XYZ file of N, CA and C in Angstrom:
714
model
N 65.256 -35.344 78.122
C 64.844 -33.980 78.439
C 65.865 -32.996 77.874
N 65.354 -31.946 77.230
C 66.235 -30.973 76.608
C 66.622 -29.867 77.582
N 67.813 -29.320 77.378
C 68.240 -28.178 78.179
C 67.561 -26.911 77.658
N 67.662 -25.844 78.424
C 67.037 -24.581 78.021
C 67.622 -24.087 76.701
N 68.945 -24.172 76.542
C 69.581 -23.718 75.315
C 69.167 -24.573 74.116
N 69.035 -25.870 74.333
C 68.602 -26.740 73.248
C 67.186 -26.391 72.791
N 66.303 -26.105 73.747
C 64.935 -25.710 73.403
C 64.938 -24.367 72.678
N 65.770 -23.421 73.167
C 65.843 -22.113 72.513
C 66.313 -22.247 71.072
N 67.307 -23.084 70.838
C 67.819 -23.254 69.488
C 66.780 -23.924 68.596
N 66.146 -24.956 69.112
C 65.128 -25.661 68.325
C 63.974 -24.718 67.981
N 63.583 -23.883 68.931
C 62.510 -22.915 68.676
C 62.943 -21.911 67.601
N 64.183 -21.439 67.690
C 64.680 -20.473 66.706
C 64.711 -21.094 65.301
N 65.201 -22.329 65.191
C 65.251 -23.006 63.890
C 63.852 -23.195 63.323
N 62.914 -23.661 64.167
C 61.554 -23.918 63.694
C 60.871 -22.634 63.233
N 61.025 -21.557 63.991
C 60.405 -20.291 63.605
C 60.993 -19.763 62.304
N 62.311 -19.900 62.131
C 62.927 -19.433 60.897
C 62.484 -20.286 59.704
N 62.332 -21.589 59.925
C 61.844 -22.458 58.856
C 60.421 -22.087 58.459
N 59.596 -21.783 59.451
C 58.214 -21.399 59.166
C 58.143 -20.058 58.450
N 59.081 -19.168 58.780
C 59.058 -17.821 58.203
C 59.659 -17.763 56.804
N 60.844 -18.396 56.656
C 61.606 -18.242 55.420
C 61.614 -19.491 54.544
N 61.307 -20.639 55.136
C 61.390 -21.875 54.367
C 62.775 -22.494 54.358
N 63.761 -21.821 54.944
C 65.125 -22.359 55.057
C 65.606 -22.148 56.482
N 66.444 -23.035 56.987
C 66.949 -22.863 58.353
C 67.925 -21.709 58.430
N 68.166 -21.188 59.627
C 69.129 -20.093 59.792
C 70.551 -20.592 59.630
N 71.460 -19.652 59.385
C 72.880 -20.003 59.335
C 73.403 -20.201 60.758
N 74.579 -20.788 60.868
C 75.171 -20.995 62.183
C 75.507 -19.656 62.837
N 75.873 -18.661 62.028
C 76.128 -17.328 62.590
C 74.852 -16.746 63.191
N 73.732 -16.909 62.493
C 72.457 -16.398 63.000
C 72.046 -17.135 64.272
N 72.275 -18.437 64.323
C 71.981 -19.195 65.545
C 72.832 -18.693 66.704
N 74.109 -18.478 66.422
C 75.036 -18.008 67.474
C 74.565 -16.661 68.035
N 74.185 -15.745 67.135
C 73.733 -14.427 67.589
C 72.416 -14.530 68.353
N 71.503 -15.376 67.870
C 70.195 -15.502 68.510
C 70.305 -16.043 69.928
N 71.251 -16.953 70.158
C 71.427 -17.551 71.478
C 72.499 -16.836 72.293
N 73.061 -15.761 71.718
C 74.063 -14.948 72.412
C 75.248 -15.799 72.854
N 75.748 -16.633 71.933
C 76.925 -17.445 72.206
C 78.148 -16.782 71.596
N 79.309 -17.080 72.132
C 80.534 -16.421 71.679
C 81.101 -17.041 70.409
N 80.847 -18.324 70.189
C 81.421 -18.984 69.021
C 80.432 -19.988 68.449
N 80.718 -20.392 67.204
C 79.844 -21.362 66.548
C 80.059 -22.779 67.076
N 81.132 -23.004 67.814
C 81.360 -24.353 68.347
C 80.247 -24.747 69.312
N 79.748 -23.762 70.076
C 78.630 -24.051 70.970
C 77.379 -24.446 70.206
N 77.148 -23.806 69.055
C 76.001 -24.158 68.218
C 76.164 -25.567 67.667
N 77.383 -25.907 67.228
C 77.620 -27.256 66.713
C 77.304 -28.304 67.780
N 77.669 -28.032 69.029
C 77.377 -28.989 70.099
C 75.870 -29.117 70.328
N 75.157 -27.988 70.299
C 73.708 -28.033 70.494
C 73.016 -28.767 69.351
N 73.461 -28.498 68.116
C 72.874 -29.175 66.952
C 73.117 -30.677 67.042
N 74.322 -31.063 67.409
C 74.639 -32.490 67.543
C 73.762 -33.146 68.607
N 73.566 -32.455 69.728
C 72.727 -33.010 70.797
C 71.279 -33.164 70.327
N 70.766 -32.182 69.604
C 69.391 -32.281 69.103
C 69.260 -33.395 68.073
N 70.309 -33.564 67.260
C 70.288 -34.628 66.262
C 70.313 -36.000 66.941
N 71.145 -36.152 67.968
C 71.239 -37.435 68.674
C 69.930 -37.794 69.363
N 69.150 -36.782 69.767
C 67.881 -37.029 70.441
C 66.708 -37.128 69.474
N 66.993 -37.023 68.179
C 65.957 -37.246 67.174
C 65.046 -36.066 66.899
N 65.460 -34.850 67.285
C 64.620 -33.677 67.038
C 64.919 -33.016 65.691
N 66.161 -33.111 65.225
C 66.516 -32.558 63.931
C 67.367 -33.558 63.175
N 67.537 -33.280 61.879
C 68.387 -34.129 61.049
C 69.211 -33.227 60.141
N 70.486 -33.547 60.002
C 71.348 -32.838 59.057
C 71.329 -33.574 57.729
N 71.079 -32.846 56.651
C 71.020 -33.438 55.323
C 72.379 -33.269 54.645
N 72.927 -34.326 54.079
C 74.273 -34.241 53.494
C 74.303 -33.451 52.192
N 75.458 -32.842 51.918
C 75.753 -32.195 50.633
C 74.823 -31.030 50.319
N 74.328 -30.360 51.328
C 73.485 -29.189 51.114
C 73.843 -28.112 52.121
N 73.821 -26.850 51.662
C 74.088 -25.738 52.574
C 72.901 -25.551 53.509
N 73.172 -25.157 54.737
C 72.129 -24.949 55.757
C 71.200 -26.163 55.824
N 71.754 -27.362 55.770
C 70.956 -28.566 55.612
C 70.475 -29.096 56.956
N 69.461 -28.453 57.527
C 68.845 -28.907 58.762
C 67.360 -29.131 58.526
N 66.835 -30.191 59.120
C 65.408 -30.485 59.032
C 64.877 -30.786 60.435
N 63.787 -30.135 60.821
C 63.164 -30.397 62.121
C 62.264 -31.613 61.982
N 62.537 -32.652 62.766
C 61.761 -33.893 62.691
C 60.580 -33.906 63.652
N 60.778 -33.348 64.836
C 59.705 -33.296 65.826
C 60.019 -32.202 66.836
N 59.012 -31.825 67.604
C 59.171 -30.779 68.602
C 58.777 -31.306 69.973
N 59.406 -30.834 71.034
C 58.987 -31.219 72.382
C 57.651 -30.568 72.720
N 57.032 -31.026 73.785
C 55.725 -30.490 74.179
C 55.777 -28.983 74.411
N 56.913 -28.486 74.876
C 57.037 -27.053 75.167
C 56.933 -26.197 73.912
N 57.170 -26.794 72.747
C 57.120 -26.049 71.490
C 55.999 -26.535 70.574
N 55.073 -27.308 71.120
C 54.008 -27.881 70.290
C 53.169 -26.808 69.608
N 53.074 -25.627 70.231
C 52.254 -24.556 69.648
C 52.779 -24.098 68.294
N 54.057 -24.331 68.025
C 54.636 -23.864 66.763
C 54.143 -24.665 65.571
N 53.655 -25.873 65.813
C 53.165 -26.686 64.698
C 51.818 -26.209 64.197
N 51.137 -25.371 64.991
C 49.804 -24.901 64.601
C 49.832 -23.516 63.979
N 51.020 -22.920 63.894
C 51.118 -21.565 63.370
C 51.431 -21.605 61.891
N 50.593 -21.059 61.009
C 50.881 -21.097 59.580
C 52.085 -20.237 59.246
N 52.871 -20.653 58.266
C 54.033 -19.851 57.898
C 53.631 -18.510 57.330
N 54.395 -17.494 57.664
C 54.122 -16.145 57.157
C 55.418 -15.556 56.640
N 55.388 -14.975 55.448
C 56.616 -14.400 54.908
C 57.092 -13.226 55.737
N 58.403 -13.144 55.935
C 58.966 -12.023 56.680
C 58.961 -10.779 55.807
N 58.628 -9.658 56.402
C 58.575 -8.412 55.655
C 59.906 -8.071 55.033
N 60.998 -8.406 55.723
C 62.310 -7.994 55.245
C 63.020 -9.061 54.425
N 62.365 -10.233 54.175
C 63.002 -11.299 53.423
C 62.595 -11.209 51.963
N 63.557 -11.073 51.071
C 63.278 -10.882 49.667
C 63.534 -12.157 48.893
N 62.567 -12.601 48.101
C 62.748 -13.696 47.183
C 62.725 -13.124 45.774
N 63.832 -13.168 45.063
C 63.858 -12.513 43.766
C 62.932 -13.175 42.764
N 62.289 -12.336 41.944
C 61.509 -12.845 40.836
C 62.464 -13.295 39.744
N 62.333 -14.552 39.304
C 63.264 -15.111 38.337
C 62.599 -15.160 36.970
N 63.236 -14.549 35.981
C 62.821 -14.648 34.594
C 63.780 -15.596 33.910
N 63.261 -16.663 33.321
C 64.133 -17.662 32.703
C 64.079 -17.563 31.193
N 65.198 -17.860 30.599
C 65.298 -17.911 29.146
C 65.725 -19.316 28.772
N 64.808 -20.127 28.185
C 65.092 -21.523 27.893
C 65.297 -21.752 26.400
N 65.640 -20.715 25.683
C 65.952 -20.854 24.276
C 67.328 -21.493 24.112
N 67.714 -21.890 22.885
C 69.022 -22.515 22.687
C 70.148 -21.658 23.225
N 71.232 -22.324 23.580
C 72.352 -21.632 24.221
C 72.890 -20.529 23.337
N 73.291 -19.440 23.965
C 73.884 -18.303 23.281
C 74.945 -17.721 24.188
N 75.761 -16.817 23.710
C 76.823 -16.265 24.567
C 76.263 -15.682 25.846
N 77.002 -15.846 26.948
C 76.573 -15.321 28.236
C 76.343 -13.815 28.135
N 75.235 -13.391 28.702
C 74.877 -11.981 28.657
C 73.894 -11.677 27.550
N 73.796 -12.550 26.515
C 72.853 -12.297 25.431
C 71.505 -12.869 25.829
N 70.818 -12.206 26.761
C 69.578 -12.688 27.333
C 68.395 -12.080 26.610
N 67.402 -12.899 26.313
C 66.197 -12.414 25.666
C 65.024 -12.654 26.591
N 64.327 -11.632 26.999
C 63.155 -11.748 27.848
C 61.936 -11.439 27.001
N 60.956 -12.342 26.974
C 59.847 -12.208 26.049
C 58.695 -11.410 26.624
N 58.706 -11.132 27.939
C 57.658 -10.311 28.519
C 57.652 -8.942 27.847
N 56.482 -8.357 27.703
C 56.382 -7.057 27.050
C 55.633 -6.109 27.964
N 55.972 -4.799 27.975
C 57.080 -4.215 27.220
C 58.417 -4.472 27.899
N 59.460 -4.558 27.091
C 60.798 -4.790 27.613
C 61.535 -3.468 27.762
N 62.450 -3.448 28.718
C 63.257 -2.260 28.981
C 64.717 -2.667 28.878
N 65.512 -1.836 28.207
C 66.945 -2.088 28.095
C 67.661 -1.505 29.315
N 68.382 -2.363 30.042
C 69.148 -1.909 31.197
C 70.631 -2.101 30.937
N 71.465 -1.185 31.426
C 72.913 -1.381 31.279
C 73.399 -2.512 32.171
N 74.180 -3.417 31.599
C 74.839 -4.456 32.390
C 76.206 -3.908 32.791
N 76.361 -3.638 34.083
C 77.532 -2.905 34.567
C 78.765 -3.794 34.729
N 78.610 -5.092 34.513
C 79.735 -6.004 34.685
C 79.391 -7.066 35.701
N 80.372 -7.541 36.426
C 80.173 -8.625 37.392
C 80.195 -8.105 38.818
N 79.445 -8.783 39.681
C 79.469 -8.473 41.106
C 79.669 -9.767 41.866
N 80.421 -9.710 42.943
C 80.762 -10.913 43.692
C 79.657 -11.280 44.662
N 79.208 -12.533 44.585
C 78.393 -13.111 45.649
C 79.308 -14.093 46.366
N 80.342 -13.576 46.948
C 81.406 -14.349 47.584
C 82.410 -13.353 48.106
N 83.671 -13.542 47.808
C 84.701 -12.583 48.200
C 84.550 -11.345 47.322
N 84.490 -10.142 47.913
C 84.268 -8.945 47.101
C 85.329 -8.766 46.023
N 84.899 -8.206 44.875
C 85.791 -7.898 43.771
C 85.838 -6.391 43.605
N 86.646 -5.927 42.679
C 86.765 -4.490 42.472
C 85.434 -3.884 42.081
N 85.214 -2.653 42.487
C 83.957 -1.961 42.212
C 83.717 -1.864 40.711
N 82.440 -1.884 40.351
C 82.027 -1.899 38.955
C 81.554 -0.513 38.567
N 82.042 0.003 37.447
C 81.621 1.341 37.056
C 81.396 1.486 35.561
N 81.778 0.489 34.757
C 81.661 0.620 33.321
C 80.584 -0.318 32.780
N 79.839 0.173 31.776
C 78.793 -0.618 31.131
C 79.448 -1.534 30.104
N 79.159 -2.852 30.184
C 79.707 -3.782 29.199
C 78.762 -3.922 28.006
N 77.454 -4.044 28.267
C 76.439 -4.039 27.226
C 75.089 -3.863 27.910
N 74.002 -4.106 27.202
C 72.663 -3.940 27.757
C 71.916 -5.269 27.719
N 70.958 -5.420 28.625
C 70.076 -6.585 28.637
C 68.631 -6.106 28.671
N 67.741 -6.948 28.152
C 66.316 -6.638 28.147
C 65.649 -7.272 29.354
N 64.861 -6.509 30.071
C 64.105 -7.032 31.208
C 62.656 -6.569 31.070
N 61.704 -7.334 31.605
C 60.303 -6.908 31.541
C 60.079 -5.664 32.384
N 59.287 -4.746 31.851
C 59.025 -3.509 32.583
C 58.376 -3.740 33.923
N 57.623 -4.858 34.061
C 56.952 -5.134 35.331
C 57.926 -5.457 36.449
N 59.185 -5.771 36.096
C 60.177 -6.078 37.128
C 60.713 -4.808 37.790
N 60.569 -3.690 37.118
C 61.122 -2.439 37.629
C 60.119 -1.758 38.538
N 60.613 -0.984 39.482
C 59.738 -0.350 40.466
C 59.928 1.154 40.443
N 58.821 1.881 40.261
C 58.865 3.337 40.298
C 59.656 3.915 39.133
N 60.059 5.147 39.282
C 60.807 5.849 38.240
C 62.313 5.878 38.511
N 62.733 5.189 39.546
C 64.151 5.205 39.890
C 64.981 4.493 38.827
N 66.269 4.843 38.779
C 67.186 4.223 37.830
C 67.455 2.786 38.235
N 67.527 1.894 37.239
C 67.841 0.493 37.472
C 69.043 0.111 36.611
N 69.744 -0.923 37.044
C 70.838 -1.461 36.248
C 70.958 -2.954 36.541
N 71.769 -3.639 35.741
C 71.925 -5.086 35.889
C 73.383 -5.427 36.168
N 73.578 -6.545 36.865
C 74.911 -7.048 37.182
C 74.927 -8.560 37.019
N 76.027 -9.088 36.550
C 76.186 -10.540 36.471
C 76.833 -11.045 37.758
N 76.255 -12.080 38.340
C 76.718 -12.612 39.621
C 77.840 -13.614 39.400
N 78.885 -13.504 40.202
C 79.933 -14.514 40.229
C 80.118 -14.978 41.670
N 80.111 -16.277 41.886
C 80.253 -16.817 43.241
C 78.965 -17.473 43.715
N 79.054 -18.145 44.868
C 77.928 -18.945 45.357
C 77.478 -18.565 46.758
N 77.867 -17.382 47.247
C 77.561 -17.066 48.640
C 76.098 -16.696 48.857
N 75.301 -16.539 47.775
C 73.887 -16.185 47.933
C 72.968 -17.279 47.422
N 73.457 -18.507 47.360
C 72.666 -19.580 46.758
C 71.411 -19.903 47.560
N 71.440 -19.731 48.884
C 70.264 -20.031 49.692
C 69.173 -18.978 49.520
N 69.501 -17.864 48.874
C 68.495 -16.861 48.522
C 68.049 -17.033 47.074
N 68.449 -18.139 46.437
C 68.046 -18.403 45.068
C 68.856 -17.666 44.027
N 70.061 -17.217 44.382
C 70.906 -16.454 43.464
C 72.145 -17.295 43.157
N 72.279 -17.700 41.900
C 73.344 -18.614 41.515
C 74.443 -17.911 40.739
N 75.587 -18.559 40.680
C 76.693 -18.069 39.861
C 76.237 -17.984 38.405
N 76.473 -16.838 37.758
C 76.077 -16.647 36.370
C 74.733 -15.978 36.186
N 73.928 -15.862 37.246
C 72.650 -15.145 37.138
C 72.900 -13.660 36.882
N 71.920 -13.008 36.306
C 71.951 -11.556 36.143
C 70.918 -10.973 37.098
N 71.371 -10.095 37.992
C 70.459 -9.484 38.958
C 70.092 -8.077 38.501
N 68.832 -7.716 38.758
C 68.336 -6.382 38.439
C 68.344 -5.563 39.723
N 68.987 -4.416 39.687
C 69.210 -3.595 40.875
C 68.505 -2.253 40.713
N 67.737 -1.885 41.723
C 67.158 -0.544 41.786
C 68.147 0.361 42.514
N 68.567 1.427 41.861
C 69.575 2.302 42.447
C 68.992 3.089 43.618
N 69.599 2.959 44.788
C 69.204 3.698 45.983
C 70.332 3.620 46.990
N 70.335 4.545 47.942
C 71.428 4.591 48.910
C 70.971 4.270 50.328
N 69.755 3.737 50.468
C 69.261 3.293 51.768
C 68.705 1.886 51.632
N 68.555 1.196 52.762
C 68.021 -0.166 52.741
C 67.400 -0.481 54.087
N 66.485 -1.432 54.087
C 65.906 -1.962 55.315
C 66.631 -3.246 55.692
N 66.610 -3.577 56.963
C 67.205 -4.838 57.401
C 66.575 -6.002 56.638
N 67.419 -6.873 56.113
C 66.943 -8.025 55.361
C 66.978 -7.834 53.864
N 67.120 -6.586 53.384
C 67.218 -6.344 51.942
C 68.521 -6.940 51.407
N 68.471 -7.420 50.165
C 69.681 -7.830 49.476
C 70.158 -6.635 48.661
N 71.397 -6.221 48.908
C 71.882 -4.961 48.353
C 73.202 -5.143 47.621
N 73.516 -4.149 46.809
C 74.872 -3.983 46.305
C 75.580 -3.047 47.282
N 76.607 -3.562 47.940
C 77.355 -2.775 48.922
C 78.729 -2.448 48.366
N 79.113 -1.201 48.498
C 80.446 -0.757 48.111
C 81.262 -0.581 49.388
N 82.323 -1.371 49.526
C 83.139 -1.390 50.727
C 84.426 -0.602 50.467
N 84.667 0.389 51.328
C 85.875 1.215 51.235
C 86.019 1.884 49.869
N 84.882 2.119 49.188
C 84.879 2.760 47.867
C 85.698 1.994 46.840
N 85.936 0.701 47.073
C 86.785 -0.076 46.171
C 86.205 -1.418 45.800
N 85.464 -2.043 46.700
C 84.976 -3.399 46.471
C 83.457 -3.416 46.471
N 82.889 -4.111 45.491
C 81.435 -4.244 45.418
C 81.048 -5.686 45.673
N 79.972 -5.891 46.426
C 79.522 -7.241 46.729
C 78.014 -7.249 46.909
N 77.410 -8.393 46.643
C 75.972 -8.579 46.787
C 75.722 -9.363 48.064
N 75.054 -8.742 49.046
C 74.833 -9.386 50.332
C 73.526 -8.903 50.957
N 73.085 -9.645 51.983
C 71.913 -9.208 52.745
C 72.372 -8.189 53.797
N 71.579 -7.132 53.945
C 71.955 -5.988 54.785
C 71.327 -6.086 56.161
N 72.138 -5.838 57.188
C 71.634 -5.712 58.558
C 72.373 -4.563 59.235
N 71.643 -3.692 59.884
C 72.282 -2.647 60.689
C 72.293 -3.100 62.139
N 73.466 -2.998 62.773
C 73.633 -3.354 64.175
C 74.311 -2.195 64.877
N 73.494 -1.238 65.346
C 74.044 -0.037 65.956
C 74.779 0.797 64.924
N 76.048 1.070 65.171
C 76.855 1.835 64.227
C 77.606 0.934 63.251
N 77.307 -0.361 63.271
C 77.971 -1.317 62.394
C 76.989 -1.837 61.349
N 77.537 -2.253 60.223
C 76.758 -2.838 59.145
C 77.199 -4.287 58.961
N 76.242 -5.207 59.012
C 76.528 -6.618 58.753
C 76.141 -6.933 57.312
N 77.077 -7.508 56.567
C 76.834 -7.973 55.210
C 76.786 -9.494 55.273
N 75.566 -10.037 55.172
C 75.348 -11.462 55.409
C 75.279 -12.238 54.097
N 75.990 -13.339 54.053
C 75.870 -14.270 52.938
C 74.633 -15.150 53.146
N 74.170 -15.753 52.066
C 73.088 -16.732 52.141
C 73.666 -18.102 51.815
N 74.711 -18.441 52.528
C 75.408 -19.715 52.374
C 76.238 -19.893 53.641
N 75.969 -20.949 54.370
C 76.610 -21.129 55.672
C 78.119 -21.305 55.569
N 78.640 -21.506 54.362
C 80.086 -21.644 54.202
C 80.803 -20.306 54.286
N 80.053 -19.203 54.265
C 80.652 -17.880 54.286
C 80.329 -17.176 55.599
N 81.309 -16.454 56.102
C 81.124 -15.686 57.330
C 80.452 -14.350 57.032
N 79.709 -13.840 57.999
C 79.152 -12.493 57.901
C 80.264 -11.464 58.096
N 80.264 -10.420 57.275
C 81.229 -9.330 57.432
C 80.570 -8.227 58.239
N 81.203 -7.822 59.318
C 80.703 -6.745 60.177
C 81.650 -5.565 60.049
N 81.115 -4.448 59.508
C 81.960 -3.303 59.173
C 81.393 -2.027 59.760
N 82.241 -1.049 60.102
C 81.742 0.265 60.515
C 80.922 0.889 59.380
N 79.880 1.618 59.747
C 78.976 2.150 58.743
C 79.669 3.088 57.765
N 80.745 3.758 58.176
C 81.408 4.685 57.264
C 82.250 3.973 56.209
N 82.363 2.656 56.295
C 83.091 1.896 55.273
C 82.177 1.280 54.221
N 80.867 1.398 54.430
C 79.910 0.750 53.534
C 78.983 1.791 52.917
N 78.866 1.757 51.588
C 77.897 2.594 50.892
C 76.956 1.710 50.099
N 75.660 1.938 50.245
C 74.647 1.168 49.528
C 74.524 1.716 48.117
N 74.638 0.833 47.127
C 74.565 1.225 45.722
C 73.243 0.843 45.061
N 72.420 0.059 45.743
C 71.143 -0.344 45.174
C 70.597 -1.573 45.863
N 69.334 -1.875 45.553
C 68.636 -3.019 46.160
C 68.167 -3.977 45.077
N 68.306 -5.267 45.344
C 67.886 -6.300 44.400
C 66.373 -6.296 44.231
N 65.918 -6.248 42.968
C 64.470 -6.302 42.697
C 64.091 -7.430 41.754
N 65.059 -8.053 41.093
C 64.733 -9.133 40.177
C 65.970 -9.898 39.753
N 65.730 -10.994 39.018
C 66.820 -11.877 38.632
C 66.484 -12.514 37.298
N 67.485 -12.637 36.440
C 67.325 -13.279 35.128
C 68.285 -14.447 35.060
N 67.768 -15.578 34.578
C 68.600 -16.794 34.511
C 68.472 -17.422 33.139
N 69.593 -17.785 32.533
C 69.607 -18.459 31.242
C 69.960 -19.937 31.435
N 69.355 -20.778 30.606
C 69.649 -22.211 30.636
C 70.217 -22.638 29.284
């Protein structure tokens, strides 16, 4: 028999899997169950694993799989998955032509638009803010939204891998200074550091969430964070 907290955690994991296709991070589990530390989540996960309700998959981030549900949660198996309004899956344009220098990306969709590549942005520990154009990249016009200004950034780091954003990818950013909860944004911290993270507002605080359980969420006062744009697309070279 499961405890109330174990059932709550299992329900939260199952609902997130149905909604997003990936399990929540340990930080998200901790917040959802209103626990003070992640050690309590680790104990609950271990208990659920020992009872055969979930399985941890080795060598993968956020590697949890729901194997079965108790009778109290049986209704969740009948609910079709629905995409969350605030969860963004970037459109990936791939270039599978022979290898060429990084940044020399060719997109064959037409019509193409030349966007300035502003440099690198950290999907990990924030790096210095980016302000200079290194060169331009071509992106399909269908990737852009509205008449707003867009620009491109090269990603360095692995903190957004669970959102499908890898080290070396080029992200397309729509310039704007507002965001909805769940948007992936370019955040400027203290007017000095730029980073690519998922945005959450929590009262007067801003949470910058990684999409990799190995990274902690940064919780900052709103006056320390400025939104520089929202992710609308992604380009990947092979």
